[in-house]
């Protein structure tokens, strides 16, 4: 399987149309189709559902799984080629869960890059981070879930970075006492639910009626912006609420709040000590600039 075939597959997924993908790749449609067919023969399964008379394509279940592999394959190929081009710049590979990338780290990454480092950024599920740390793909990673079912990889260290309180976020103004609200203010059928961590899910199960369905259940908190409107509400870490407050949302605290979320960071032994320390210093400054009753840094 070649990089050209991987690029062909990713283009079809991106544009959801064989004709458009072939134009973007400057290929004829038959040539693009042949590349996809060669991949399917090598893999031993079909990547796309083929339906006559329809321009759009649809991934099979195996195609969905292969997409994540193909995307990482392309990224690794790009990084491999960039080694000789970036000898003069020290690099740092950072992975974190999606919600941190969009909130806490959104301002930190540009600041860090301005210091002359080549940044390689990844979205990562907490459960997958261990194996990628072991392979050396990530050099610094942030997770919200400790996996007690497997030992830490050799040389990998895990430490708490900071803790963060949960808040209620909504565009509806609610009756409150100095920013605190009670459960009576919240309509359970109006909730946008994100399962932040195991502790949060356990707390939620004890405080809400699981027979009442929320508006939507999200895997990625970044999607909440598409649903949060009117009297819908979301329980989220403070920094997520802070981002929504910039667009007019209200932030409230529950009198019986969920346990604080703890963010952990992983590093691989003694490698990249200087850039890692500089990034952690920026993170510490960011945390200290926020309300201390909502966040606590463990970095210094």
PDB file of C-alpha atoms in Angstrom:
ATOM      1  CA  UNK A   1       0.000   0.000   0.000  1.00  0.00           C
ATOM      2  CA  UNK A   2       1.467   3.358  -1.042  1.00  0.00           C
ATOM      3  CA  UNK A   3       1.079   6.898   0.207  1.00  0.00           C
ATOM      4  CA  UNK A   4      -0.664   7.779  -3.078  1.00  0.00           C
ATOM      5  CA  UNK A   5      -3.357   5.225  -2.311  1.00  0.00           C
ATOM      6  CA  UNK A   6      -3.746   6.551   1.240  1.00  0.00           C
ATOM      7  CA  UNK A   7      -4.105  10.088  -0.120  1.00  0.00           C
ATOM      8  CA  UNK A   8      -6.707   8.875  -2.612  1.00  0.00           C
ATOM      9  CA  UNK A   9      -8.746   7.233   0.147  1.00  0.00           C
ATOM     10  CA  UNK A  10      -8.572  10.319   2.416  1.00  0.00           C
ATOM     11  CA  UNK A  11      -9.575  12.603  -0.459  1.00  0.00           C
ATOM     12  CA  UNK A  12     -12.690  10.534  -1.188  1.00  0.00           C
ATOM     13  CA  UNK A  13     -13.642  10.688   2.499  1.00  0.00           C
ATOM     14  CA  UNK A  14     -12.983  14.430   2.672  1.00  0.00           C
ATOM     15  CA  UNK A  15     -15.023  15.394  -0.384  1.00  0.00           C
ATOM     16  CA  UNK A  16     -17.556  12.565  -0.087  1.00  0.00           C
ATOM     17  CA  UNK A  17     -17.592  12.367  -3.857  1.00  0.00           C
ATOM     18  CA  UNK A  18     -15.385  10.431  -6.306  1.00  0.00           C
ATOM     19  CA  UNK A  19     -15.636  13.052  -9.033  1.00  0.00           C
ATOM     20  CA  UNK A  20     -14.636  15.943  -6.759  1.00  0.00           C
ATOM     21  CA  UNK A  21     -11.829  13.933  -5.158  1.00  0.00           C
ATOM     22  CA  UNK A  22     -10.386  12.985  -8.557  1.00  0.00           C
ATOM     23  CA  UNK A  23     -10.412  16.643  -9.631  1.00  0.00           C
ATOM     24  CA  UNK A  24      -8.608  17.747  -6.457  1.00  0.00           C
ATOM     25  CA  UNK A  25      -5.967  15.041  -6.976  1.00  0.00           C
ATOM     26  CA  UNK A  26      -5.658  15.805 -10.729  1.00  0.00           C
ATOM     27  CA  UNK A  27      -6.608  12.204 -11.535  1.00  0.00           C
ATOM     28  CA  UNK A  28      -9.189  10.699 -13.801  1.00  0.00           C
ATOM     29  CA  UNK A  29     -12.079   9.115 -11.926  1.00  0.00           C
ATOM     30  CA  UNK A  30     -11.228   5.606 -13.242  1.00  0.00           C
ATOM     31  CA  UNK A  31      -7.639   6.015 -11.994  1.00  0.00           C
ATOM     32  CA  UNK A  32      -8.895   7.058  -8.554  1.00  0.00           C
ATOM     33  CA  UNK A  33     -11.324   4.130  -8.469  1.00  0.00           C
ATOM     34  CA  UNK A  34      -8.482   1.726  -9.319  1.00  0.00           C
ATOM     35  CA  UNK A  35      -6.420   3.012  -6.394  1.00  0.00           C
ATOM     36  CA  UNK A  36      -9.303   2.422  -4.014  1.00  0.00           C
ATOM     37  CA  UNK A  37      -9.878  -1.065  -5.441  1.00  0.00           C
ATOM     38  CA  UNK A  38      -6.180  -1.945  -5.030  1.00  0.00           C
ATOM     39  CA  UNK A  39      -6.362  -0.892  -1.373  1.00  0.00           C
ATOM     40  CA  UNK A  40      -9.478  -2.992  -0.803  1.00  0.00           C
ATOM     41  CA  UNK A  41      -7.811  -6.030  -2.384  1.00  0.00           C
ATOM     42  CA  UNK A  42      -4.756  -5.643  -0.120  1.00  0.00           C
ATOM     43  CA  UNK A  43      -6.857  -5.049   3.007  1.00  0.00           C
ATOM     44  CA  UNK A  44      -9.318  -7.825   2.279  1.00  0.00           C
ATOM     45  CA  UNK A  45     -12.443  -5.770   2.930  1.00  0.00           C
ATOM     46  CA  UNK A  46     -14.559  -3.091   1.295  1.00  0.00           C
ATOM     47  CA  UNK A  47     -13.970   0.541   2.289  1.00  0.00           C
ATOM     48  CA  UNK A  48     -16.977   2.193   0.645  1.00  0.00           C
ATOM     49  CA  UNK A  49     -20.600   1.262   0.030  1.00  0.00           C
ATOM     50  CA  UNK A  50     -21.175   1.510  -3.715  1.00  0.00           C
ATOM     51  CA  UNK A  51     -24.673   2.450  -4.841  1.00  0.00           C
ATOM     52  CA  UNK A  52     -25.541   3.087  -8.470  1.00  0.00           C
ATOM     53  CA  UNK A  53     -26.922   6.484  -9.353  1.00  0.00           C
ATOM     54  CA  UNK A  54     -25.568   8.226  -6.234  1.00  0.00           C
ATOM     55  CA  UNK A  55     -22.683  10.668  -6.322  1.00  0.00           C
ATOM     56  CA  UNK A  56     -21.970  10.627  -2.608  1.00  0.00           C
ATOM     57  CA  UNK A  57     -20.049   7.747  -1.081  1.00  0.00           C
ATOM     58  CA  UNK A  58     -20.491   6.091   2.280  1.00  0.00           C
ATOM     59  CA  UNK A  59     -17.855   4.375   4.406  1.00  0.00           C
ATOM     60  CA  UNK A  60     -18.391   0.785   5.503  1.00  0.00           C
ATOM     61  CA  UNK A  61     -17.834  -0.059   9.179  1.00  0.00           C
ATOM     62  CA  UNK A  62     -14.346  -1.302   8.290  1.00  0.00           C
ATOM     63  CA  UNK A  63     -13.813   1.874   6.270  1.00  0.00           C
ATOM     64  CA  UNK A  64     -14.572   4.007   9.315  1.00  0.00           C
ATOM     65  CA  UNK A  65     -11.997   2.096  11.368  1.00  0.00           C
ATOM     66  CA  UNK A  66      -9.438   2.292   8.575  1.00  0.00           C
ATOM     67  CA  UNK A  67      -9.935   6.052   8.241  1.00  0.00           C
ATOM     68  CA  UNK A  68      -8.369   6.680  11.669  1.00  0.00           C
ATOM     69  CA  UNK A  69      -5.396   4.501  10.754  1.00  0.00           C
ATOM     70  CA  UNK A  70      -4.962   6.157   7.344  1.00  0.00           C
ATOM     71  CA  UNK A  71      -5.071   9.639   8.859  1.00  0.00           C
ATOM     72  CA  UNK A  72      -2.344   8.752  11.388  1.00  0.00           C
ATOM     73  CA  UNK A  73      -0.334   7.053   8.630  1.00  0.00           C
ATOM     74  CA  UNK A  74      -0.363  10.240   6.561  1.00  0.00           C
ATOM     75  CA  UNK A  75       0.587  12.359   9.577  1.00  0.00           C
ATOM     76  CA  UNK A  76       3.523  10.075  10.408  1.00  0.00           C
ATOM     77  CA  UNK A  77       4.694  10.183   6.780  1.00  0.00           C
ATOM     78  CA  UNK A  78       4.598  13.990   6.839  1.00  0.00           C
ATOM     79  CA  UNK A  79       6.525  14.067  10.100  1.00  0.00           C
ATOM     80  CA  UNK A  80       9.115  11.633   8.725  1.00  0.00           C
ATOM     81  CA  UNK A  81       9.715  13.890   5.736  1.00  0.00           C
ATOM     82  CA  UNK A  82       9.924  16.968   7.937  1.00  0.00           C
ATOM     83  CA  UNK A  83      12.855  15.636   9.989  1.00  0.00           C
ATOM     84  CA  UNK A  84      15.553  16.811   7.585  1.00  0.00           C
ATOM     85  CA  UNK A  85      13.730  20.103   6.930  1.00  0.00           C
ATOM     86  CA  UNK A  86      13.516  21.054  10.587  1.00  0.00           C
ATOM     87  CA  UNK A  87      16.878  20.090  12.056  1.00  0.00           C
ATOM     88  CA  UNK A  88      17.382  23.675  13.188  1.00  0.00           C
ATOM     89  CA  UNK A  89      14.055  23.742  15.112  1.00  0.00           C
ATOM     90  CA  UNK A  90      13.396  21.667  18.185  1.00  0.00           C
ATOM     91  CA  UNK A  91      10.028  19.952  18.009  1.00  0.00           C
ATOM     92  CA  UNK A  92       7.494  18.806  20.582  1.00  0.00           C
ATOM     93  CA  UNK A  93       4.599  16.384  20.046  1.00  0.00           C
ATOM     94  CA  UNK A  94       1.643  17.164  22.306  1.00  0.00           C
ATOM     95  CA  UNK A  95      -1.560  15.159  22.566  1.00  0.00           C
ATOM     96  CA  UNK A  96      -4.644  15.975  24.574  1.00  0.00           C
ATOM     97  CA  UNK A  97      -8.334  15.255  24.712  1.00  0.00           C
ATOM     98  CA  UNK A  98     -10.452  17.288  22.343  1.00  0.00           C
ATOM     99  CA  UNK A  99     -12.057  19.539  24.978  1.00  0.00           C
ATOM    100  CA  UNK A 100      -8.660  20.745  26.235  1.00  0.00           C
ATOM    101  CA  UNK A 101      -7.445  21.571  22.732  1.00  0.00           C
ATOM    102  CA  UNK A 102     -10.463  23.785  22.120  1.00  0.00           C
ATOM    103  CA  UNK A 103     -10.505  25.502  25.521  1.00  0.00           C
ATOM    104  CA  UNK A 104      -7.577  25.490  27.924  1.00  0.00           C
ATOM    105  CA  UNK A 105      -4.888  25.093  25.262  1.00  0.00           C
ATOM    106  CA  UNK A 106      -6.345  27.235  22.476  1.00  0.00           C
ATOM    107  CA  UNK A 107      -4.282  30.289  23.483  1.00  0.00           C
ATOM    108  CA  UNK A 108      -1.251  28.351  24.726  1.00  0.00           C
ATOM    109  CA  UNK A 109      -0.296  26.603  21.501  1.00  0.00           C
ATOM    110  CA  UNK A 110       0.309  29.852  19.519  1.00  0.00           C
ATOM    111  CA  UNK A 111       2.309  31.338  22.425  1.00  0.00           C
ATOM    112  CA  UNK A 112       4.485  28.253  22.628  1.00  0.00           C
ATOM    113  CA  UNK A 113       5.031  28.141  18.860  1.00  0.00           C
ATOM    114  CA  UNK A 114       6.163  31.782  18.961  1.00  0.00           C
ATOM    115  CA  UNK A 115       9.127  30.644  21.056  1.00  0.00           C
ATOM    116  CA  UNK A 116      10.519  28.919  17.967  1.00  0.00           C
ATOM    117  CA  UNK A 117       9.392  25.328  18.521  1.00  0.00           C
ATOM    118  CA  UNK A 118       7.903  23.082  15.875  1.00  0.00           C
ATOM    119  CA  UNK A 119       4.619  21.856  17.332  1.00  0.00           C
ATOM    120  CA  UNK A 120       2.994  18.564  16.423  1.00  0.00           C
ATOM    121  CA  UNK A 121      -0.516  18.459  17.872  1.00  0.00           C
ATOM    122  CA  UNK A 122      -2.813  15.470  18.252  1.00  0.00           C
ATOM    123  CA  UNK A 123      -6.333  14.805  19.486  1.00  0.00           C
ATOM    124  CA  UNK A 124      -6.283  11.737  21.697  1.00  0.00           C
ATOM    125  CA  UNK A 125      -8.636   9.637  23.744  1.00  0.00           C
ATOM    126  CA  UNK A 126      -7.335   9.071  27.263  1.00  0.00           C
ATOM    127  CA  UNK A 127      -7.557   5.295  26.746  1.00  0.00           C
ATOM    128  CA  UNK A 128      -5.297   5.377  23.651  1.00  0.00           C
ATOM    129  CA  UNK A 129      -2.647   7.704  25.020  1.00  0.00           C
ATOM    130  CA  UNK A 130      -0.651   5.075  26.912  1.00  0.00           C
ATOM    131  CA  UNK A 131       0.213   3.011  23.854  1.00  0.00           C
ATOM    132  CA  UNK A 132       1.154   6.075  21.799  1.00  0.00           C
ATOM    133  CA  UNK A 133       3.403   7.319  24.591  1.00  0.00           C
ATOM    134  CA  UNK A 134       5.090   3.910  24.633  1.00  0.00           C
ATOM    135  CA  UNK A 135       5.709   4.101  20.885  1.00  0.00           C
ATOM    136  CA  UNK A 136       7.183   7.582  21.239  1.00  0.00           C
ATOM    137  CA  UNK A 137       4.591   9.254  19.004  1.00  0.00           C
ATOM    138  CA  UNK A 138       3.581  11.602  21.845  1.00  0.00           C
ATOM    139  CA  UNK A 139       6.212  13.329  24.010  1.00  0.00           C
ATOM    140  CA  UNK A 140       3.759  15.169  26.245  1.00  0.00           C
ATOM    141  CA  UNK A 141       0.131  14.155  26.703  1.00  0.00           C
ATOM    142  CA  UNK A 142      -2.802  15.377  28.769  1.00  0.00           C
ATOM    143  CA  UNK A 143      -5.593  13.037  29.816  1.00  0.00           C
ATOM    144  CA  UNK A 144      -8.694  13.110  31.999  1.00  0.00           C
ATOM    145  CA  UNK A 145      -8.840   9.384  32.714  1.00  0.00           C
ATOM    146  CA  UNK A 146      -6.327   7.198  34.511  1.00  0.00           C
ATOM    147  CA  UNK A 147      -6.379   3.657  33.142  1.00  0.00           C
ATOM    148  CA  UNK A 148      -5.814   1.355  36.088  1.00  0.00           C
ATOM    149  CA  UNK A 149      -6.258  -1.762  33.940  1.00  0.00           C
ATOM    150  CA  UNK A 150      -2.794  -1.497  32.418  1.00  0.00           C
ATOM    151  CA  UNK A 151       0.605  -0.439  33.817  1.00  0.00           C
ATOM    152  CA  UNK A 152       2.330   2.689  32.629  1.00  0.00           C
ATOM    153  CA  UNK A 153       4.693   2.094  29.717  1.00  0.00           C
ATOM    154  CA  UNK A 154       8.398   1.918  30.506  1.00  0.00           C
ATOM    155  CA  UNK A 155       9.934   5.360  31.183  1.00  0.00           C
ATOM    156  CA  UNK A 156       6.502   7.057  31.107  1.00  0.00           C
ATOM    157  CA  UNK A 157       5.597   9.180  34.108  1.00  0.00           C
ATOM    158  CA  UNK A 158       2.104  10.436  34.942  1.00  0.00           C
ATOM    159  CA  UNK A 159       1.497  13.441  37.217  1.00  0.00           C
ATOM    160  CA  UNK A 160      -1.494  15.651  38.041  1.00  0.00           C
ATOM    161  CA  UNK A 161      -1.453  18.963  36.158  1.00  0.00           C
ATOM    162  CA  UNK A 162      -4.476  20.770  37.606  1.00  0.00           C
ATOM    163  CA  UNK A 163      -8.013  20.367  38.884  1.00  0.00           C
ATOM    164  CA  UNK A 164     -11.068  22.179  37.538  1.00  0.00           C
ATOM    165  CA  UNK A 165     -14.598  22.727  38.810  1.00  0.00           C
ATOM    166  CA  UNK A 166     -17.737  21.954  36.827  1.00  0.00           C
ATOM    167  CA  UNK A 167     -20.286  24.664  36.057  1.00  0.00           C
ATOM    168  CA  UNK A 168     -23.697  24.867  34.403  1.00  0.00           C
ATOM    169  CA  UNK A 169     -23.623  26.692  31.071  1.00  0.00           C
ATOM    170  CA  UNK A 170     -26.784  28.054  29.445  1.00  0.00           C
ATOM    171  CA  UNK A 171     -27.992  31.054  27.483  1.00  0.00           C
ATOM    172  CA  UNK A 172     -31.065  31.224  29.714  1.00  0.00           C
ATOM    173  CA  UNK A 173     -30.879  33.414  32.812  1.00  0.00           C
ATOM    174  CA  UNK A 174     -31.691  31.308  35.884  1.00  0.00           C
ATOM    175  CA  UNK A 175     -32.702  32.340  39.423  1.00  0.00           C
ATOM    176  CA  UNK A 176     -29.551  32.165  41.509  1.00  0.00           C
ATOM    177  CA  UNK A 177     -27.933  33.152  44.778  1.00  0.00           C
ATOM    178  CA  UNK A 178     -24.626  34.863  44.000  1.00  0.00           C
ATOM    179  CA  UNK A 179     -24.101  32.568  41.024  1.00  0.00           C
ATOM    180  CA  UNK A 180     -25.269  29.362  42.712  1.00  0.00           C
ATOM    181  CA  UNK A 181     -28.336  27.475  41.520  1.00  0.00           C
ATOM    182  CA  UNK A 182     -30.264  24.423  42.711  1.00  0.00           C
ATOM    183  CA  UNK A 183     -31.246  21.335  40.728  1.00  0.00           C
ATOM    184  CA  UNK A 184     -34.834  22.617  40.609  1.00  0.00           C
ATOM    185  CA  UNK A 185     -33.717  25.225  38.059  1.00  0.00           C
ATOM    186  CA  UNK A 186     -32.680  22.574  35.548  1.00  0.00           C
ATOM    187  CA  UNK A 187     -35.033  20.691  33.230  1.00  0.00           C
ATOM    188  CA  UNK A 188     -33.432  17.300  32.686  1.00  0.00           C
ATOM    189  CA  UNK A 189     -34.913  16.905  29.212  1.00  0.00           C
ATOM    190  CA  UNK A 190     -33.035  20.087  28.185  1.00  0.00           C
ATOM    191  CA  UNK A 191     -29.580  18.791  29.079  1.00  0.00           C
ATOM    192  CA  UNK A 192     -26.711  18.436  26.623  1.00  0.00           C
ATOM    193  CA  UNK A 193     -24.815  15.517  28.137  1.00  0.00           C
ATOM    194  CA  UNK A 194     -21.072  14.885  27.937  1.00  0.00           C
ATOM    195  CA  UNK A 195     -19.579  11.993  29.943  1.00  0.00           C
ATOM    196  CA  UNK A 196     -16.487  13.851  31.123  1.00  0.00           C
ATOM    197  CA  UNK A 197     -15.039  11.073  33.286  1.00  0.00           C
ATOM    198  CA  UNK A 198     -16.044   8.113  35.467  1.00  0.00           C
ATOM    199  CA  UNK A 199     -16.478  10.253  38.578  1.00  0.00           C
ATOM    200  CA  UNK A 200     -18.729  12.659  36.714  1.00  0.00           C
ATOM    201  CA  UNK A 201     -20.879   9.835  35.319  1.00  0.00           C
ATOM    202  CA  UNK A 202     -21.290   8.318  38.791  1.00  0.00           C
ATOM    203  CA  UNK A 203     -22.260  11.691  40.266  1.00  0.00           C
ATOM    204  CA  UNK A 204     -24.702  12.340  37.411  1.00  0.00           C
ATOM    205  CA  UNK A 205     -26.377   8.948  37.886  1.00  0.00           C
ATOM    206  CA  UNK A 206     -26.941   9.743  41.579  1.00  0.00           C
ATOM    207  CA  UNK A 207     -28.405  13.217  41.013  1.00  0.00           C
ATOM    208  CA  UNK A 208     -30.503  12.908  37.852  1.00  0.00           C
ATOM    209  CA  UNK A 209     -33.309  10.662  36.686  1.00  0.00           C
ATOM    210  CA  UNK A 210     -31.784   8.331  34.110  1.00  0.00           C
ATOM    211  CA  UNK A 211     -35.274   7.607  32.739  1.00  0.00           C
ATOM    212  CA  UNK A 212     -35.364  11.151  31.309  1.00  0.00           C
ATOM    213  CA  UNK A 213     -33.365  11.426  28.103  1.00  0.00           C
ATOM    214  CA  UNK A 214     -31.177  14.491  27.474  1.00  0.00           C
ATOM    215  CA  UNK A 215     -31.385  16.516  24.276  1.00  0.00           C
ATOM    216  CA  UNK A 216     -28.248  14.838  22.948  1.00  0.00           C
ATOM    217  CA  UNK A 217     -25.344  12.737  24.211  1.00  0.00           C
ATOM    218  CA  UNK A 218     -21.968  13.912  22.921  1.00  0.00           C
ATOM    219  CA  UNK A 219     -18.632  12.149  22.709  1.00  0.00           C
ATOM    220  CA  UNK A 220     -16.775  15.378  21.883  1.00  0.00           C
ATOM    221  CA  UNK A 221     -17.599  18.496  23.894  1.00  0.00           C
ATOM    222  CA  UNK A 222     -16.660  20.698  20.933  1.00  0.00           C
ATOM    223  CA  UNK A 223     -19.961  19.676  19.334  1.00  0.00           C
ATOM    224  CA  UNK A 224     -21.918  21.295  22.193  1.00  0.00           C
ATOM    225  CA  UNK A 225     -21.774  24.670  20.449  1.00  0.00           C
ATOM    226  CA  UNK A 226     -24.121  23.302  17.777  1.00  0.00           C
ATOM    227  CA  UNK A 227     -26.796  22.479  20.350  1.00  0.00           C
ATOM    228  CA  UNK A 228     -26.447  24.994  23.191  1.00  0.00           C
ATOM    229  CA  UNK A 229     -29.228  27.536  22.669  1.00  0.00           C
ATOM    230  CA  UNK A 230     -32.419  28.781  24.313  1.00  0.00           C
ATOM    231  CA  UNK A 231     -33.083  26.934  27.570  1.00  0.00           C
ATOM    232  CA  UNK A 232     -30.733  24.036  26.826  1.00  0.00           C
ATOM    233  CA  UNK A 233     -27.937  23.594  29.360  1.00  0.00           C
ATOM    234  CA  UNK A 234     -24.604  21.845  29.722  1.00  0.00           C
ATOM    235  CA  UNK A 235     -22.514  20.722  32.686  1.00  0.00           C
ATOM    236  CA  UNK A 236     -18.903  21.402  31.746  1.00  0.00           C
ATOM    237  CA  UNK A 237     -15.483  22.268  33.183  1.00  0.00           C
ATOM    238  CA  UNK A 238     -15.055  25.960  33.972  1.00  0.00           C
ATOM    239  CA  UNK A 239     -12.766  26.728  31.000  1.00  0.00           C
ATOM    240  CA  UNK A 240     -15.383  25.323  28.617  1.00  0.00           C
ATOM    241  CA  UNK A 241     -17.996  27.528  30.273  1.00  0.00           C
ATOM    242  CA  UNK A 242     -15.635  30.497  30.044  1.00  0.00           C
ATOM    243  CA  UNK A 243     -15.451  30.081  26.262  1.00  0.00           C
ATOM    244  CA  UNK A 244     -19.248  30.043  25.964  1.00  0.00           C
ATOM    245  CA  UNK A 245     -19.542  33.098  28.237  1.00  0.00           C
ATOM    246  CA  UNK A 246     -17.680  35.121  25.578  1.00  0.00           C
ATOM    247  CA  UNK A 247     -20.700  34.593  23.312  1.00  0.00           C
ATOM    248  CA  UNK A 248     -23.249  35.633  25.939  1.00  0.00           C
ATOM    249  CA  UNK A 249     -23.831  32.400  27.871  1.00  0.00           C
ATOM    250  CA  UNK A 250     -24.352  32.401  31.638  1.00  0.00           C
ATOM    251  CA  UNK A 251     -22.194  30.338  33.989  1.00  0.00           C
ATOM    252  CA  UNK A 252     -23.695  29.016  37.232  1.00  0.00           C
ATOM    253  CA  UNK A 253     -22.459  26.771  40.014  1.00  0.00           C
ATOM    254  CA  UNK A 254     -24.510  23.966  41.501  1.00  0.00           C
ATOM    255  CA  UNK A 255     -24.855  23.876  45.271  1.00  0.00           C
ATOM    256  CA  UNK A 256     -24.135  20.135  45.078  1.00  0.00           C
ATOM    257  CA  UNK A 257     -21.489  20.213  42.392  1.00  0.00           C
ATOM    258  CA  UNK A 258     -19.802  17.246  40.682  1.00  0.00           C
ATOM    259  CA  UNK A 259     -16.328  16.327  41.927  1.00  0.00           C
ATOM    260  CA  UNK A 260     -13.626  18.414  40.311  1.00  0.00           C
ATOM    261  CA  UNK A 261     -12.053  17.075  37.156  1.00  0.00           C
ATOM    262  CA  UNK A 262      -8.334  16.325  37.436  1.00  0.00           C
ATOM    263  CA  UNK A 263      -6.169  16.670  34.347  1.00  0.00           C
ATOM    264  CA  UNK A 264      -3.050  14.497  34.282  1.00  0.00           C
ATOM    265  CA  UNK A 265       0.004  14.830  32.086  1.00  0.00           C
ATOM    266  CA  UNK A 266       2.319  12.097  30.806  1.00  0.00           C
ATOM    267  CA  UNK A 267       5.969  12.477  29.849  1.00  0.00           C
ATOM    268  CA  UNK A 268       8.504   9.983  28.556  1.00  0.00           C
ATOM    269  CA  UNK A 269      11.507   9.843  30.862  1.00  0.00           C
ATOM    270  CA  UNK A 270      13.987  12.675  30.511  1.00  0.00           C
ATOM    271  CA  UNK A 271      13.444  13.479  26.840  1.00  0.00           C
ATOM    272  CA  UNK A 272      12.605  17.003  25.694  1.00  0.00           C
ATOM    273  CA  UNK A 273      12.882  18.398  29.225  1.00  0.00           C
ATOM    274  CA  UNK A 274      13.355  22.036  28.214  1.00  0.00           C
ATOM    275  CA  UNK A 275      10.416  22.421  25.776  1.00  0.00           C
ATOM    276  CA  UNK A 276       8.143  20.379  28.043  1.00  0.00           C
ATOM    277  CA  UNK A 277       9.012  22.550  31.032  1.00  0.00           C
ATOM    278  CA  UNK A 278       8.379  25.720  29.007  1.00  0.00           C
ATOM    279  CA  UNK A 279       4.959  24.498  27.913  1.00  0.00           C
ATOM    280  CA  UNK A 280       4.046  23.489  31.462  1.00  0.00           C
ATOM    281  CA  UNK A 281       5.141  26.931  32.686  1.00  0.00           C
ATOM    282  CA  UNK A 282       2.788  28.559  30.166  1.00  0.00           C
ATOM    283  CA  UNK A 283      -0.001  26.278  31.337  1.00  0.00           C
ATOM    284  CA  UNK A 284       0.668  27.176  34.972  1.00  0.00           C
ATOM    285  CA  UNK A 285       0.480  30.898  34.129  1.00  0.00           C
ATOM    286  CA  UNK A 286      -2.797  30.355  32.299  1.00  0.00           C
ATOM    287  CA  UNK A 287      -4.324  28.488  35.246  1.00  0.00           C
ATOM    288  CA  UNK A 288      -3.199  31.145  37.717  1.00  0.00           C
ATOM    289  CA  UNK A 289      -4.858  33.844  35.588  1.00  0.00           C
ATOM    290  CA  UNK A 290      -8.256  32.165  36.115  1.00  0.00           C
ATOM    291  CA  UNK A 291     -10.399  32.177  39.288  1.00  0.00           C
ATOM    292  CA  UNK A 292      -8.552  30.193  41.934  1.00  0.00           C
ATOM    293  CA  UNK A 293     -11.791  28.818  43.374  1.00  0.00           C
ATOM    294  CA  UNK A 294     -12.441  27.146  39.995  1.00  0.00           C
ATOM    295  CA  UNK A 295      -8.958  25.846  39.102  1.00  0.00           C
ATOM    296  CA  UNK A 296      -5.907  24.740  41.030  1.00  0.00           C
ATOM    297  CA  UNK A 297      -2.504  24.150  39.471  1.00  0.00           C
ATOM    298  CA  UNK A 298      -0.256  21.282  40.626  1.00  0.00           C
ATOM    299  CA  UNK A 299       2.607  22.250  38.290  1.00  0.00           C
ATOM    300  CA  UNK A 300       4.704  24.359  40.701  1.00  0.00           C
TER     301      UNK A 300
END
